[in-house]
Amino acid sequence: MSSEFQKVSVIGLGYIGLPTAAMLATHGLQVLGVDVNAATVETVNRGQVHIVEPELGAVVSGVVSAGRLRAATQPEPADAFIIAVPTPFRGNHEPDLSYVESAARALSPVLAPGNLVILESTSPVGTTEKLAGWLGAARPDLRMPRLGGEPGDIYLVYCPERVLPGRVLHELAANDRILGGMTPACAERAAALYGRFVRGQCLVTDPRTAELVKLAENAFRDVNIAFANELGLIAEKLGINPWELIGLANRHPRVRILEPGPGVGGHCIAVDPWFIVHSAPELARLMRTAREINDGKPHQVAAKVAGLAARFSQPVIACLGLSYKADIDDLRESPAVLIVGELARRRAGRLLVVEPHARELPAELAQAPGVELVGLTEALAQADILVLLVNHRAFAKVDRRVLMEKVVVDTRGLWR
Ligand code: SAJ
């Protein structure tokens, strides 16, 4: 059955779409990557990448030069279409599906009977049915499959991406996939496509369940991180070392407390639980509270550092790390960026930022008063206060004697 697919189009060449396109191309398919951003399209067509992800550069360069992956700003006819566009939220945490709707509008003119359409973007429950509606409205000549009902002229499936940034290529192949088919035949068709590169299992369900599975996974992690963050604050208030506390509690065979930190960043866990809260606000009390606890953490860290800085006449504060987690360059929703920004606004002192994965400060910090991007050695030499915000490998080996001379706020327990 897998030989039925020759040409696949991936709409959205971001953190998920580009690795997926490269993976399909590596496994013998002819792939067109589509993106509205002309600069992204040019970069990919040169065999280069615009995102940092281990091994991705080499894989993209290989498949582009072999003529198996090409990028364009407009979709072309294909056997299968994978939509991997952003699904952010608006100001009031209401999901913004406009990118999915635009993708549907863009691909509908080239849709043909027998095509497979897969939505991979993290989406609120009901989005795949909306997608069927948008496609059906644009192409009244094609029958869309009905949820649990009649098959249509196209196959429509929700299959959430579940890969961890920093391990994307490995997890794309290794992880199980959830296939939410509008009908069982739709899921079967998607299983044939993913079977080209997925070593994990393809588990079949309906789209609504698949949509909530993805949101539940990230909300589960968010709630567990919130527990760790709240426990960390309680321990600190009681004069107990949170890292020792959690390490000891985790020696229980059924306890696995996560790590407290400066807050939850990234474009997934800090966003997705709101899709659940928005769909059932009166029921999702724990998930909403977890979001509030995690969102409150950067402010609490900044307030603590500002309090310590007030003891110095001309404080120099080194902030180590800006990315949302260790050993990546992604600054999206990063709590570290929020903390440095708040310290600048409070004029807490001279702020020396160290980020081994950035060549310049992000725009919001570059404008802020008293913030400089410096190397680790310079920051360690000049700072009165060291604030560890990201547990990058490069920071683990800081000489403990240097730490003894400074006021240290270690939000990650790296120097515990
Ligand atoms: N964090 C903590 N303490 C912890 C673990 C994480 O403070 O014990 C923080 C991190 O520092 C970071 C944030 O949480 O700021 C999120 O990091 P993460 O590594 O937990 O997750 P992401 O956002 O990089 O990727 C998640 C993954 N979801 C789950 O593990 C359930 C990934 O599998 C998803 O594919 C991805 O979201 C996504 O795209 O949705």
Coordinates of C-alpha atoms and ligand atoms in Angstrom, one line a residue:
M1 CA 0.0 0.0 0.0
S2 CA 2.9 2.4 0.8
S3 CA 3.9 2.4 -2.8
E4 CA 0.7 4.4 -3.5
F5 CA 2.5 7.4 -2.2
Q6 CA 5.0 9.0 -4.5
K7 CA 4.6 12.7 -4.0
V8 CA 4.0 14.3 -0.6
S9 CA 3.5 17.9 0.3
V10 CA 4.3 19.3 3.7
I11 CA 2.6 22.7 4.5
G12 CA 4.6 24.7 7.0
L13 CA 8.4 24.3 7.1
G14 CA 8.9 25.0 10.8
Y15 CA 10.2 23.0 13.7
I16 CA 8.0 20.0 12.8
G17 CA 7.3 20.4 9.1
L18 CA 10.8 20.7 7.9
P19 CA 12.2 17.6 9.8
T20 CA 9.1 15.7 8.6
A21 CA 9.6 16.7 5.0
A22 CA 13.3 15.7 5.2
M23 CA 12.4 12.4 6.8
L24 CA 9.9 11.5 4.1
A25 CA 12.4 12.5 1.4
T26 CA 15.0 10.3 3.0
H27 CA 12.6 7.4 2.8
G28 CA 12.1 7.5 -1.0
L29 CA 9.3 10.0 -1.4
Q30 CA 9.3 13.1 -3.6
V31 CA 8.6 15.9 -1.2
L32 CA 7.5 19.5 -1.8
G33 CA 7.7 21.7 1.3
V34 CA 5.4 24.7 1.3
D35 CA 5.8 27.8 3.3
V36 CA 4.4 31.3 3.1
N37 CA 7.8 32.7 4.1
A38 CA 9.8 33.2 0.9
A39 CA 13.1 33.4 2.8
T40 CA 12.4 30.0 4.4
V41 CA 11.7 28.6 0.9
E42 CA 15.0 30.0 -0.5
T43 CA 17.0 28.7 2.5
V44 CA 15.6 25.2 2.1
N45 CA 16.1 25.2 -1.7
R46 CA 19.8 26.1 -1.0
G47 CA 19.9 22.9 1.1
Q48 CA 20.2 24.9 4.3
V49 CA 18.0 25.1 7.4
H50 CA 16.6 28.1 9.3
I51 CA 16.2 26.3 12.7
V52 CA 18.7 24.7 15.0
E53 CA 18.1 21.0 15.5
P54 CA 20.7 18.3 15.7
E55 CA 21.5 16.5 12.4
L56 CA 18.7 18.4 10.5
G57 CA 21.2 20.5 8.5
A58 CA 23.0 17.4 7.1
V59 CA 19.8 15.6 6.3
V60 CA 18.1 18.5 4.5
S61 CA 21.3 19.3 2.5
G62 CA 21.4 15.6 1.4
V63 CA 17.8 15.3 0.3
V64 CA 17.8 18.7 -1.5
S65 CA 21.0 17.9 -3.4
A66 CA 19.5 14.5 -4.3
G67 CA 16.5 16.3 -5.8
R68 CA 14.0 14.6 -3.3
L69 CA 13.1 17.7 -1.4
R70 CA 12.1 21.1 -2.9
A71 CA 10.4 24.1 -1.4
A72 CA 7.8 26.5 -2.8
T73 CA 5.4 29.2 -1.6
Q74 CA 2.4 27.5 -3.3
P75 CA 1.1 23.9 -3.0
E76 CA 1.2 21.6 -6.1
P77 CA -0.8 18.4 -6.7
A78 CA 0.4 15.5 -4.5
D79 CA -0.7 12.1 -3.2
A80 CA -0.7 13.3 0.4
F81 CA -0.6 16.6 2.3
I82 CA 0.7 17.1 5.8
I83 CA -0.3 20.3 7.5
A84 CA 2.2 21.4 10.2
V85 CA 1.5 25.1 10.7
P86 CA 1.4 27.1 14.0
T87 CA -1.7 27.1 16.3
P88 CA -1.0 29.9 18.8
F89 CA -3.5 31.5 21.1
R90 CA -4.9 35.0 21.0
G91 CA -4.7 37.5 23.9
N92 CA -7.5 35.8 25.9
H93 CA -6.1 32.3 25.4
E94 CA -8.6 31.6 22.6
P95 CA -7.0 29.2 20.1
D96 CA -6.0 30.9 16.8
L97 CA -6.8 28.5 13.9
S98 CA -6.2 31.0 11.2
Y99 CA -3.0 29.3 10.0
V100 CA -4.8 26.0 9.6
E101 CA -7.6 27.7 7.7
S102 CA -5.1 29.4 5.4
A103 CA -3.4 26.1 4.7
A104 CA -6.7 24.6 3.9
R105 CA -7.5 27.4 1.5
A106 CA -4.1 27.2 -0.1
L107 CA -4.1 23.4 -0.7
S108 CA -7.8 23.1 -1.8
P109 CA -7.3 24.1 -5.4
V110 CA -4.8 21.2 -6.0
L111 CA -6.8 18.6 -4.0
A112 CA -7.8 15.5 -6.0
P113 CA -9.9 12.5 -5.3
G114 CA -8.0 9.8 -3.3
N115 CA -5.7 12.4 -1.7
L116 CA -4.7 12.0 2.0
V117 CA -4.8 15.1 4.1
I118 CA -3.2 15.0 7.6
L119 CA -3.3 17.7 10.2
E120 CA -0.3 17.5 12.6
S121 CA -0.5 20.9 14.3
T122 CA -1.5 20.8 18.0
S123 CA -5.2 21.7 17.8
P124 CA -8.2 22.1 20.1
V125 CA -10.8 19.3 19.9
G126 CA -13.0 19.7 16.8
T127 CA -10.3 21.2 14.5
T128 CA -10.1 18.3 12.1
E129 CA -13.9 18.5 11.6
K130 CA -13.5 22.3 11.0
L131 CA -10.7 21.4 8.5
A132 CA -13.2 19.1 6.7
G133 CA -15.6 22.0 6.6
W134 CA -13.1 24.5 5.2
L135 CA -11.9 22.0 2.5
G136 CA -15.5 21.0 1.6
A137 CA -16.5 24.7 1.3
A138 CA -13.6 25.4 -1.1
R139 CA -14.2 22.2 -3.1
P140 CA -17.9 21.4 -3.2
D141 CA -17.1 18.9 -6.0
L142 CA -15.2 16.7 -3.5
R143 CA -17.1 14.7 -0.7
M144 CA -15.4 15.0 2.6
P145 CA -15.4 12.0 4.9
R146 CA -17.9 12.2 7.7
L147 CA -16.8 11.5 11.3
G148 CA -17.6 7.9 12.0
G149 CA -19.7 7.9 8.8
E150 CA -19.4 7.6 5.1
P151 CA -16.0 7.6 3.4
G152 CA -15.5 10.6 1.1
D153 CA -13.4 11.4 -1.9
I154 CA -10.4 12.3 0.3
Y155 CA -8.9 10.7 3.4
L156 CA -8.6 13.1 6.4
V157 CA -6.7 12.3 9.6
Y158 CA -5.5 14.1 12.7
C159 CA -2.0 12.9 13.7
P160 CA -0.4 15.1 16.3
E161 CA 3.4 15.7 16.3
R162 CA 4.9 14.6 19.6
V163 CA 8.6 15.0 19.2
L164 CA 10.9 16.7 21.7
P165 CA 12.9 19.7 20.4
G166 CA 16.6 18.7 20.4
R167 CA 15.7 15.0 19.6
V168 CA 13.3 15.6 16.7
L169 CA 14.8 13.3 14.0
H170 CA 15.3 10.5 16.5
E171 CA 11.7 10.8 18.0
L172 CA 10.1 11.2 14.5
A173 CA 11.1 7.6 13.8
A174 CA 11.0 6.1 17.2
N175 CA 7.8 7.5 18.8
D176 CA 4.4 5.9 18.5
R177 CA 1.9 7.9 16.4
I178 CA -1.8 8.5 17.2
L179 CA -3.9 8.4 14.0
G180 CA -7.3 10.0 14.4
G181 CA -9.0 9.1 11.2
M182 CA -12.4 10.6 10.2
T183 CA -13.1 7.0 9.2
P184 CA -11.1 3.8 9.8
A185 CA -10.1 3.8 6.1
C186 CA -8.6 7.3 6.6
A187 CA -6.5 6.1 9.5
E188 CA -5.4 3.0 7.5
R189 CA -4.3 5.2 4.7
A190 CA -2.2 7.4 7.0
A191 CA -0.7 4.4 8.7
A192 CA 0.6 3.4 5.2
L193 CA 2.3 6.8 4.8
Y194 CA 3.8 6.9 8.3
G195 CA 4.9 3.3 7.9
R196 CA 7.6 4.6 5.5
F197 CA 9.6 6.0 8.4
V198 CA 8.0 5.4 11.8
R199 CA 9.4 2.5 13.8
G200 CA 7.0 3.0 16.7
Q201 CA 3.4 1.8 16.5
C202 CA 0.6 3.6 14.7
L203 CA -2.4 3.6 17.1
V204 CA -5.8 4.3 15.5
T205 CA -8.6 6.3 17.0
D206 CA -11.0 9.1 16.0
P207 CA -9.8 12.7 15.4
R208 CA -11.4 14.2 18.6
T209 CA -9.7 11.7 20.8
A210 CA -6.4 12.2 19.0
E211 CA -6.7 16.0 19.4
L212 CA -7.2 15.7 23.1
V213 CA -4.5 13.1 23.5
K214 CA -1.9 15.6 22.3
L215 CA -3.2 18.3 24.6
A216 CA -3.4 16.0 27.5
E217 CA 0.2 14.9 27.2
N218 CA 1.4 18.5 27.4
A219 CA -1.1 19.5 30.1
F220 CA 0.1 16.4 32.1
R221 CA 3.7 17.7 31.9
D222 CA 2.6 21.2 32.8
V223 CA 0.7 20.1 35.9
N224 CA 3.6 18.0 37.0
I225 CA 6.1 20.9 36.5
A226 CA 3.7 23.2 38.4
F227 CA 3.8 20.7 41.3
A228 CA 7.6 20.8 41.3
N229 CA 7.6 24.6 41.1
E230 CA 5.1 25.0 44.0
L231 CA 6.9 22.4 46.1
G232 CA 10.3 24.2 45.4
L233 CA 8.8 27.5 46.7
I234 CA 7.4 25.9 49.8
A235 CA 10.7 24.2 50.5
E236 CA 12.6 27.5 50.1
K237 CA 10.2 29.2 52.5
L238 CA 10.8 26.5 55.1
G239 CA 14.5 26.7 54.7
I240 CA 14.8 23.2 53.0
N241 CA 16.9 22.5 49.9
P242 CA 14.3 21.7 47.2
W243 CA 16.8 19.5 45.2
E244 CA 17.7 17.4 48.2
L245 CA 14.0 17.1 49.1
I246 CA 12.9 16.0 45.6
G247 CA 15.9 13.7 45.2
L248 CA 14.9 11.9 48.4
A249 CA 11.2 11.8 47.7
N250 CA 12.0 10.3 44.3
R251 CA 13.6 7.4 46.0
H252 CA 10.0 6.1 46.7
P253 CA 9.2 3.5 44.0
R254 CA 6.0 5.3 42.9
V255 CA 7.1 9.0 43.1
R256 CA 8.7 10.9 40.3
I257 CA 8.6 14.6 41.0
L258 CA 9.9 16.8 38.1
E259 CA 12.4 19.6 38.4
P260 CA 11.5 23.1 39.6
G261 CA 12.8 25.8 37.3
P262 CA 12.4 29.5 36.4
G263 CA 9.1 28.8 34.6
V264 CA 7.8 26.8 31.7
G265 CA 8.8 28.0 28.2
G266 CA 8.7 26.8 24.6
H267 CA 5.8 27.0 22.2
C268 CA 4.0 23.8 23.4
I269 CA 3.6 23.2 27.1
A270 CA 3.2 26.9 27.9
V271 CA 0.4 27.1 25.2
D272 CA -1.4 23.8 24.7
P273 CA -3.1 23.4 28.2
W274 CA -5.0 26.7 27.5
F275 CA -6.7 24.9 24.6
I276 CA -8.2 22.5 27.1
V277 CA -9.1 25.2 29.6
H278 CA -10.7 27.2 26.8
S279 CA -12.9 24.2 25.7
A280 CA -14.1 23.4 29.3
P281 CA -13.3 26.4 31.5
E282 CA -15.6 25.3 34.4
L283 CA -14.0 21.8 34.6
A284 CA -10.3 22.5 33.9
R285 CA -9.5 24.0 37.3
L286 CA -6.2 22.1 38.0
M287 CA -4.8 22.8 34.5
R288 CA -5.6 26.5 34.7
T289 CA -4.0 26.7 38.1
A290 CA -0.9 24.9 36.9
R291 CA -0.6 27.4 34.0
E292 CA -0.9 30.3 36.5
I293 CA 1.7 28.7 38.8
N294 CA 4.2 28.2 36.0
D295 CA 3.5 31.6 34.4
G296 CA 4.1 33.2 37.8
K297 CA 7.5 31.7 38.3
P298 CA 9.6 34.1 36.2
H299 CA 8.2 37.1 38.1
Q300 CA 9.0 35.4 41.4
V301 CA 12.6 34.8 40.3
A302 CA 13.0 38.4 39.1
A303 CA 11.6 39.7 42.4
K304 CA 14.0 37.6 44.4
V305 CA 17.0 38.7 42.4
A306 CA 16.0 42.3 42.5
G307 CA 15.7 42.0 46.3
L308 CA 19.3 40.6 46.5
A309 CA 20.6 43.3 44.2
A310 CA 19.1 46.0 46.4
R311 CA 21.9 45.1 48.9
F312 CA 24.6 46.4 46.5
S313 CA 25.2 50.0 45.7
Q314 CA 26.0 49.3 42.0
P315 CA 25.0 45.7 41.5
V316 CA 26.3 43.7 38.5
I317 CA 24.0 40.7 37.8
A318 CA 25.1 37.9 35.5
C319 CA 22.1 36.0 33.9
L320 CA 23.3 32.7 32.6
G321 CA 21.1 31.4 29.7
L322 CA 18.3 32.8 27.7
S323 CA 16.8 29.8 25.8
Y324 CA 13.7 28.0 27.1
K325 CA 15.6 24.9 28.1
A326 CA 19.1 23.4 28.1
D327 CA 21.4 23.1 25.0
I328 CA 19.1 24.5 22.4
D329 CA 18.8 28.0 20.8
D330 CA 15.0 28.4 21.0
L331 CA 14.0 31.5 22.8
R332 CA 10.2 31.2 22.3
E333 CA 8.2 31.8 25.5
S334 CA 11.5 31.5 27.4
P335 CA 11.1 32.4 31.1
A336 CA 14.8 33.4 31.1
V337 CA 14.0 36.2 28.6
L338 CA 11.1 37.4 30.8
I339 CA 13.3 37.4 33.9
V340 CA 16.1 39.5 32.3
G341 CA 13.4 41.8 30.8
E342 CA 11.8 42.3 34.2
L343 CA 15.2 42.9 35.9
A344 CA 15.9 45.6 33.3
R345 CA 12.5 47.2 33.8
R346 CA 13.1 47.3 37.5
R347 CA 16.6 48.7 36.9
A348 CA 17.9 46.1 39.3
G349 CA 21.5 46.6 38.2
R350 CA 23.9 46.1 35.2
L351 CA 22.8 42.9 33.5
L352 CA 25.4 40.7 31.9
V353 CA 23.7 38.0 29.8
V354 CA 25.5 34.9 28.8
E355 CA 23.9 32.7 26.1
P356 CA 26.3 30.4 24.3
H357 CA 23.7 29.6 21.5
A358 CA 23.0 33.3 20.6
R359 CA 25.1 35.8 18.7
E360 CA 22.9 38.7 19.7
L361 CA 20.3 39.6 22.2
P362 CA 16.6 39.2 21.2
A363 CA 15.0 42.5 20.2
E364 CA 13.0 42.9 23.5
L365 CA 16.3 42.8 25.5
A366 CA 18.5 44.6 23.0
Q367 CA 16.3 47.7 23.5
A368 CA 16.3 47.3 27.3
P369 CA 18.5 49.6 29.4
G370 CA 21.7 48.1 31.0
V371 CA 21.6 44.7 29.3
E372 CA 24.7 43.3 27.5
L373 CA 25.5 40.0 25.9
V374 CA 28.9 38.8 27.2
G375 CA 31.0 35.7 27.4
L376 CA 30.9 33.4 30.5
T377 CA 34.4 34.3 31.7
E378 CA 33.7 38.1 31.6
A379 CA 30.4 37.6 33.4
L380 CA 31.9 35.4 36.1
A381 CA 34.7 38.0 36.6
Q382 CA 32.5 41.0 36.9
A383 CA 29.2 39.8 38.6
D384 CA 28.2 40.3 42.2
I385 CA 25.2 38.1 41.7
L386 CA 25.0 35.0 39.5
V387 CA 21.6 33.9 38.3
L388 CA 21.6 30.5 36.6
L389 CA 18.5 30.5 34.3
V390 CA 19.3 27.6 31.9
N391 CA 21.2 24.4 32.7
H392 CA 23.3 24.5 29.5
R393 CA 26.2 22.0 29.6
A394 CA 28.6 25.0 29.3
F395 CA 27.5 26.3 32.7
A396 CA 27.9 23.0 34.6
K397 CA 31.6 23.3 34.9
V398 CA 31.8 26.7 36.5
D399 CA 34.5 26.6 39.2
R400 CA 32.8 26.1 42.6
R401 CA 35.4 28.5 44.2
V402 CA 34.0 31.3 42.0
L403 CA 30.5 30.5 43.2
M404 CA 31.6 30.8 46.8
E405 CA 32.5 34.4 46.2
K406 CA 29.2 35.4 44.7
V407 CA 25.5 35.7 45.6
V408 CA 24.1 32.7 43.7
V409 CA 20.5 32.1 42.5
D410 CA 20.5 28.7 40.8
T411 CA 16.9 28.3 39.4
R412 CA 17.7 24.9 37.9
G413 CA 19.7 23.2 40.7
L414 CA 22.6 22.8 38.3
W415 CA 25.2 23.7 41.0
R416 CA 23.2 21.9 43.8
Ligands
SAJ1 N1 10.7 22.0 32.5 C1 10.9 22.2 33.9 N2 11.0 21.1 34.7 C2 11.0 19.9 34.2 C3 10.9 19.7 32.8 C4 10.7 20.8 32.0 O1 10.9 23.4 34.4 O2 11.2 18.9 35.0 C5 10.6 23.2 31.6 C6 11.7 23.3 30.6 O3 12.8 23.9 31.1 C7 11.0 24.1 29.5 C8 9.6 23.6 29.6 O4 9.4 23.0 30.9 O5 11.0 25.5 29.8 C9 9.2 22.6 28.5 O6 10.2 21.7 28.2 P1 10.0 20.2 27.9 O7 11.3 19.6 27.7 O8 9.2 19.6 29.0 O9 9.1 20.1 26.7 P2 9.1 20.8 25.2 O10 8.2 22.0 25.3 O11 10.4 21.0 24.7 O12 8.4 19.6 24.3 C10 7.1 19.2 24.7 C11 7.1 17.6 24.7 N3 5.9 17.1 25.4 C12 6.0 16.2 26.4 O13 7.1 15.8 26.9 C13 4.7 15.7 27.0 C14 7.2 17.0 23.3 O14 7.1 15.6 23.3 C15 6.1 17.6 22.4 O15 6.2 17.1 21.1 C16 6.3 19.1 22.4 O16 6.1 19.6 23.8 C17 5.3 19.7 21.5 O17 5.7 20.0 20.3 O18 4.1 19.8 21.8

